[in-house]
Amino acid sequence: DAGVIQSPRHEVTEMGQEVTLRCKPISGHNSLFWYRQTMMRGLELLIYFNNNVPIDDSGMPEDRFSAKMPNASFSTLKIQPSEPRDSAVYFCASSLAGSRNQPQHFGDGTRLSIL
Amino acid sequence: GNSVTQMEGPVTLSEEAFLTINCTYTATGYPSLFWYVQYPGEGLQLLLKATKADDKGSNKGFEATYRKETTSFHLEKGSVQVSDSAVYFCALPSGNTPLVFGKGTRLSVIA
């Protein structure tokens, strides 16, 4: 079975450019999570959706960050304009909602470098 | 909200050594507890979980017991292999946040 699919795997761009990260959750999962991982701050939850609706976006660092989930099989995380401090690995994860016992399934991440 | 504290790494062990990675939690009630593992270049994956006090989760030779008396969920393995080299995360739900992760403990196993 296909797991969580993220694209691109690597992205290098110059500061000020728009960056769009993409995620396809596991079919049938109705919760989707975006995380950011850095050496300094560890793993941070940015935002999560239940049934395509954003539930908690308190982790989104600034207005430059936005996330959408137009349907159950696709989500994007956008940074506009990008800055060097946004460099990190961004993970998408999905799970079945409704129970605190359900594990989250992670994609392999997008390694983002802003020059 | 709920939180976890993990021992800081890195932890370096020789192959076949015994492993313990400490995790203590602060929580309201008795939430489920999880260990996730992250291999190099990959995302996190669930290693094991325990859903109530005194439960023992186990997988791939790893074990952790949910101990409410000591508010702990320490990860153990009797004999580590080079392939166990990874970063290990303790986690639990907190309020509206489905999972709160610890800072991670990096394990390196040398042959």
CSV table of C-alpha atoms in Angstrom, one decimal:
chain,number,residue,atom,x,y,z
A,1,ASP,CA,0.0,0.0,0.0
A,2,ALA,CA,1.2,3.5,-0.8
A,3,GLY,CA,2.2,5.5,2.2
A,4,VAL,CA,2.1,9.3,2.6
A,5,ILE,CA,3.6,10.8,-0.5
A,6,GLN,CA,5.4,14.2,-0.4
A,7,SER,CA,6.8,16.2,-3.2
A,8,PRO,CA,9.3,17.5,-3.9
A,9,ARG,CA,11.9,15.6,-1.9
A,10,HIS,CA,14.4,18.4,-2.1
A,11,GLU,CA,13.9,22.1,-2.9
A,12,VAL,CA,16.6,24.7,-3.1
A,13,THR,CA,15.5,28.2,-3.9
A,14,GLU,CA,16.4,31.8,-3.3
A,15,MET,CA,14.9,33.9,-0.6
A,16,GLY,CA,11.8,35.8,-1.6
A,17,GLN,CA,10.6,33.1,-3.9
A,18,GLU,CA,7.3,31.3,-3.3
A,19,VAL,CA,7.6,27.6,-2.2
A,20,THR,CA,4.9,25.1,-2.4
A,21,LEU,CA,5.1,21.7,-0.7
A,22,ARG,CA,2.7,18.9,-1.6
A,23,CYS,CA,1.2,16.0,0.3
A,24,LYS,CA,-1.0,13.0,-0.6
A,25,PRO,CA,-2.2,11.3,2.5
A,26,ILE,CA,-3.0,7.6,2.8
A,27,SER,CA,-6.3,6.8,1.2
A,28,GLY,CA,-9.0,6.6,3.9
A,29,HIS,CA,-7.2,8.7,6.4
A,30,ASN,CA,-9.1,11.8,7.4
A,31,SER,CA,-6.6,13.7,9.5
A,32,LEU,CA,-3.6,15.4,8.0
A,33,PHE,CA,-0.6,17.1,9.7
A,34,TRP,CA,2.2,19.4,8.6
A,35,TYR,CA,5.4,19.4,10.7
A,36,ARG,CA,8.7,21.2,10.5
A,37,GLN,CA,11.9,19.7,11.8
A,38,THR,CA,15.1,21.5,12.5
A,39,MET,CA,18.2,20.8,14.7
A,40,MET,CA,17.5,23.8,16.9
A,41,ARG,CA,13.7,23.4,17.5
A,42,GLY,CA,13.1,19.7,16.9
A,43,LEU,CA,9.8,18.6,15.5
A,44,GLU,CA,7.1,21.3,15.5
A,45,LEU,CA,3.4,20.8,14.5
A,46,LEU,CA,2.5,23.6,12.1
A,47,ILE,CA,-1.2,22.8,11.3
A,48,TYR,CA,-3.6,19.9,11.1
A,49,PHE,CA,-6.8,19.1,9.3
A,50,ASN,CA,-9.7,16.8,10.1
A,51,ASN,CA,-12.0,16.0,7.2
A,52,ASN,CA,-10.2,18.7,5.1
A,53,VAL,CA,-11.0,21.4,7.7
A,54,PRO,CA,-8.1,23.2,9.5
A,55,ILE,CA,-8.5,22.5,13.2
A,56,ASP,CA,-5.4,24.1,14.8
A,57,ASP,CA,-3.0,26.4,13.0
A,58,SER,CA,-1.4,27.9,16.0
A,59,GLY,CA,1.9,26.4,15.1
A,60,MET,CA,2.1,28.3,11.8
A,61,PRO,CA,5.0,30.7,12.4
A,62,GLU,CA,3.9,33.7,10.4
A,63,ASP,CA,1.5,34.9,7.8
A,64,ARG,CA,4.0,34.0,5.2
A,65,PHE,CA,2.9,30.4,5.8
A,66,SER,CA,-0.4,29.0,4.5
A,67,ALA,CA,-1.8,25.5,4.1
A,68,LYS,CA,-4.8,24.2,2.2
A,69,MET,CA,-6.6,20.9,1.9
A,70,PRO,CA,-9.0,21.2,-1.1
A,71,ASN,CA,-9.9,17.5,-0.9
A,72,ALA,CA,-9.3,14.4,1.0
A,73,SER,CA,-6.3,13.3,-1.1
A,74,PHE,CA,-4.3,16.4,-1.4
A,75,SER,CA,-2.8,19.2,0.7
A,76,THR,CA,-0.3,22.0,0.2
A,77,LEU,CA,1.9,24.1,2.4
A,78,LYS,CA,3.0,27.4,0.9
A,79,ILE,CA,5.6,29.8,2.0
A,80,GLN,CA,5.5,33.3,0.4
A,81,PRO,CA,7.9,35.0,0.5
A,82,SER,CA,10.5,32.5,1.7
A,83,GLU,CA,13.4,33.4,4.0
A,84,PRO,CA,16.6,31.5,4.9
A,85,ARG,CA,15.3,30.7,8.4
A,86,ASP,CA,12.6,28.6,6.8
A,87,SER,CA,15.2,26.1,5.8
A,88,ALA,CA,14.2,22.8,7.4
A,89,VAL,CA,12.7,19.4,6.7
A,90,TYR,CA,8.9,19.6,6.3
A,91,PHE,CA,6.9,16.4,7.0
A,92,CYS,CA,3.3,15.6,6.2
A,93,ALA,CA,1.6,12.9,8.2
A,94,SER,CA,-1.9,11.3,8.1
A,95,SER,CA,-4.0,9.2,10.4
A,96,LEU,CA,-7.6,8.1,11.1
A,97,ALA,CA,-9.4,10.6,13.2
A,98,GLY,CA,-11.6,9.9,16.1
A,99,SER,CA,-9.3,8.0,18.4
A,100,ARG,CA,-6.2,9.1,20.4
A,101,ASN,CA,-4.8,5.6,19.8
A,102,GLN,CA,-4.4,6.0,16.1
A,103,PRO,CA,-0.8,6.3,14.9
A,104,GLN,CA,0.3,9.0,12.5
A,105,HIS,CA,1.9,7.9,9.3
A,106,PHE,CA,4.7,10.1,8.0
A,107,GLY,CA,6.0,10.8,4.6
A,108,ASP,CA,9.7,11.0,3.9
A,109,GLY,CA,9.7,14.8,4.0
A,110,THR,CA,10.7,17.7,1.9
A,111,ARG,CA,14.2,19.1,2.6
A,112,LEU,CA,13.9,22.8,2.0
A,113,SER,CA,16.9,25.1,1.6
A,114,ILE,CA,16.4,28.8,1.2
A,115,LEU,CA,19.6,30.6,0.0
B,1,GLY,CA,-0.9,20.7,28.5
B,2,ASN,CA,0.6,17.2,28.5
B,3,SER,CA,4.4,16.9,27.8
B,4,VAL,CA,7.2,14.4,27.6
B,5,THR,CA,10.9,14.7,28.6
B,6,GLN,CA,13.4,12.4,27.0
B,7,MET,CA,17.0,11.8,27.9
B,8,GLU,CA,19.3,13.8,25.7
B,9,GLY,CA,21.6,12.0,23.3
B,10,PRO,CA,23.5,11.1,21.5
B,11,VAL,CA,23.7,7.5,22.8
B,12,THR,CA,26.5,5.4,21.4
B,13,LEU,CA,26.5,1.7,22.0
B,14,SER,CA,28.3,-1.4,20.8
B,15,GLU,CA,26.4,-4.0,18.9
B,16,GLU,CA,24.6,-6.5,21.3
B,17,ALA,CA,24.6,-4.0,24.2
B,18,PHE,CA,21.5,-3.3,26.3
B,19,LEU,CA,19.6,-0.1,25.4
B,20,THR,CA,17.5,2.1,27.7
B,21,ILE,CA,16.1,5.5,26.5
B,22,ASN,CA,14.4,7.3,29.3
B,23,CYS,CA,11.0,9.1,28.8
B,24,THR,CA,8.9,10.7,31.5
B,25,TYR,CA,5.6,12.3,31.0
B,26,THR,CA,3.4,14.9,32.6
B,27,ALA,CA,-0.3,14.4,31.8
B,28,THR,CA,-3.8,14.9,32.9
B,29,GLY,CA,-5.4,11.5,33.2
B,30,TYR,CA,-3.9,8.5,31.5
B,31,PRO,CA,-3.3,9.2,27.8
B,32,SER,CA,-1.9,6.7,25.3
B,33,LEU,CA,1.9,6.8,25.1
B,34,PHE,CA,4.0,6.2,21.9
B,35,TRP,CA,7.5,5.6,20.7
B,36,TYR,CA,8.3,6.6,17.2
B,37,VAL,CA,11.6,6.0,15.3
B,38,GLN,CA,13.2,8.0,12.5
B,39,TYR,CA,15.8,6.4,10.3
B,40,PRO,CA,18.2,8.6,8.4
B,41,GLY,CA,16.5,10.4,5.5
B,42,GLU,CA,13.0,9.1,6.4
B,43,GLY,CA,10.0,10.3,8.3
B,44,LEU,CA,8.9,9.1,11.7
B,45,GLN,CA,7.3,5.7,12.0
B,46,LEU,CA,5.4,4.2,14.9
B,47,LEU,CA,7.6,1.8,16.9
B,48,LEU,CA,5.2,0.8,19.7
B,49,LYS,CA,2.4,2.1,21.9
B,50,ALA,CA,0.7,1.5,25.2
B,51,THR,CA,-2.9,2.6,25.8
B,52,LYS,CA,-3.3,2.3,29.5
B,53,ALA,CA,-1.3,2.0,32.7
B,54,ASP,CA,0.8,-1.2,33.1
B,55,ASP,CA,0.5,-2.0,29.4
B,56,LYS,CA,3.6,-3.1,27.7
B,57,GLY,CA,4.1,-2.2,24.1
B,58,SER,CA,6.6,-4.2,22.0
B,59,ASN,CA,7.9,-4.4,18.5
B,60,LYS,CA,11.1,-5.5,16.7
B,61,GLY,CA,12.7,-6.5,20.1
B,62,PHE,CA,11.9,-3.1,21.7
B,63,GLU,CA,9.7,-2.8,24.7
B,64,ALA,CA,8.3,0.0,26.9
B,65,THR,CA,6.0,-0.3,29.9
B,66,TYR,CA,3.4,2.4,30.8
B,67,ARG,CA,4.2,3.1,34.5
B,68,LYS,CA,1.9,5.6,36.2
B,69,GLU,CA,3.7,5.4,39.6
B,70,THR,CA,6.8,6.8,38.1
B,71,THR,CA,5.1,8.6,35.1
B,72,SER,CA,7.6,6.9,32.8
B,73,PHE,CA,7.6,5.0,29.5
B,74,HIS,CA,11.2,4.0,29.1
B,75,LEU,CA,12.3,2.3,25.8
B,76,GLU,CA,14.4,-0.9,26.2
B,77,LYS,CA,16.0,-3.4,23.9
B,78,GLY,CA,18.1,-6.3,25.1
B,79,SER,CA,20.6,-6.5,22.2
B,80,VAL,CA,20.9,-3.6,19.8
B,81,GLN,CA,22.0,-4.0,16.2
B,82,VAL,CA,23.7,-1.5,13.8
B,83,SER,CA,20.4,-1.3,12.0
B,84,ASP,CA,18.8,0.2,15.1
B,85,SER,CA,20.8,3.4,14.7
B,86,ALA,CA,18.1,6.1,14.4
B,87,VAL,CA,16.5,8.9,16.4
B,88,TYR,CA,13.8,7.8,18.8
B,89,PHE,CA,10.9,10.0,19.9
B,90,CYS,CA,8.5,9.6,22.9
B,91,ALA,CA,5.0,11.1,22.3
B,92,LEU,CA,1.6,11.5,23.8
B,93,PRO,CA,-1.6,13.5,23.0
B,94,SER,CA,-2.3,16.8,24.7
B,95,GLY,CA,-5.5,18.7,24.6
B,96,ASN,CA,-6.5,19.4,21.0
B,97,THR,CA,-3.0,18.4,19.8
B,98,PRO,CA,-3.1,14.8,18.6
B,99,LEU,CA,0.5,14.1,19.4
B,100,VAL,CA,3.2,16.1,21.3
B,101,PHE,CA,6.7,14.8,20.7
B,102,GLY,CA,9.8,14.8,22.8
B,103,LYS,CA,13.0,16.3,21.4
B,104,GLY,CA,14.3,12.9,20.3
B,105,THR,CA,17.3,10.8,21.3
B,106,ARG,CA,19.8,9.9,18.7
B,107,LEU,CA,21.2,6.3,18.9
B,108,SER,CA,24.3,5.2,17.2
B,109,VAL,CA,25.3,1.5,17.3
B,110,ILE,CA,28.8,0.6,16.3
B,111,ALA,CA,29.9,-2.9,15.1
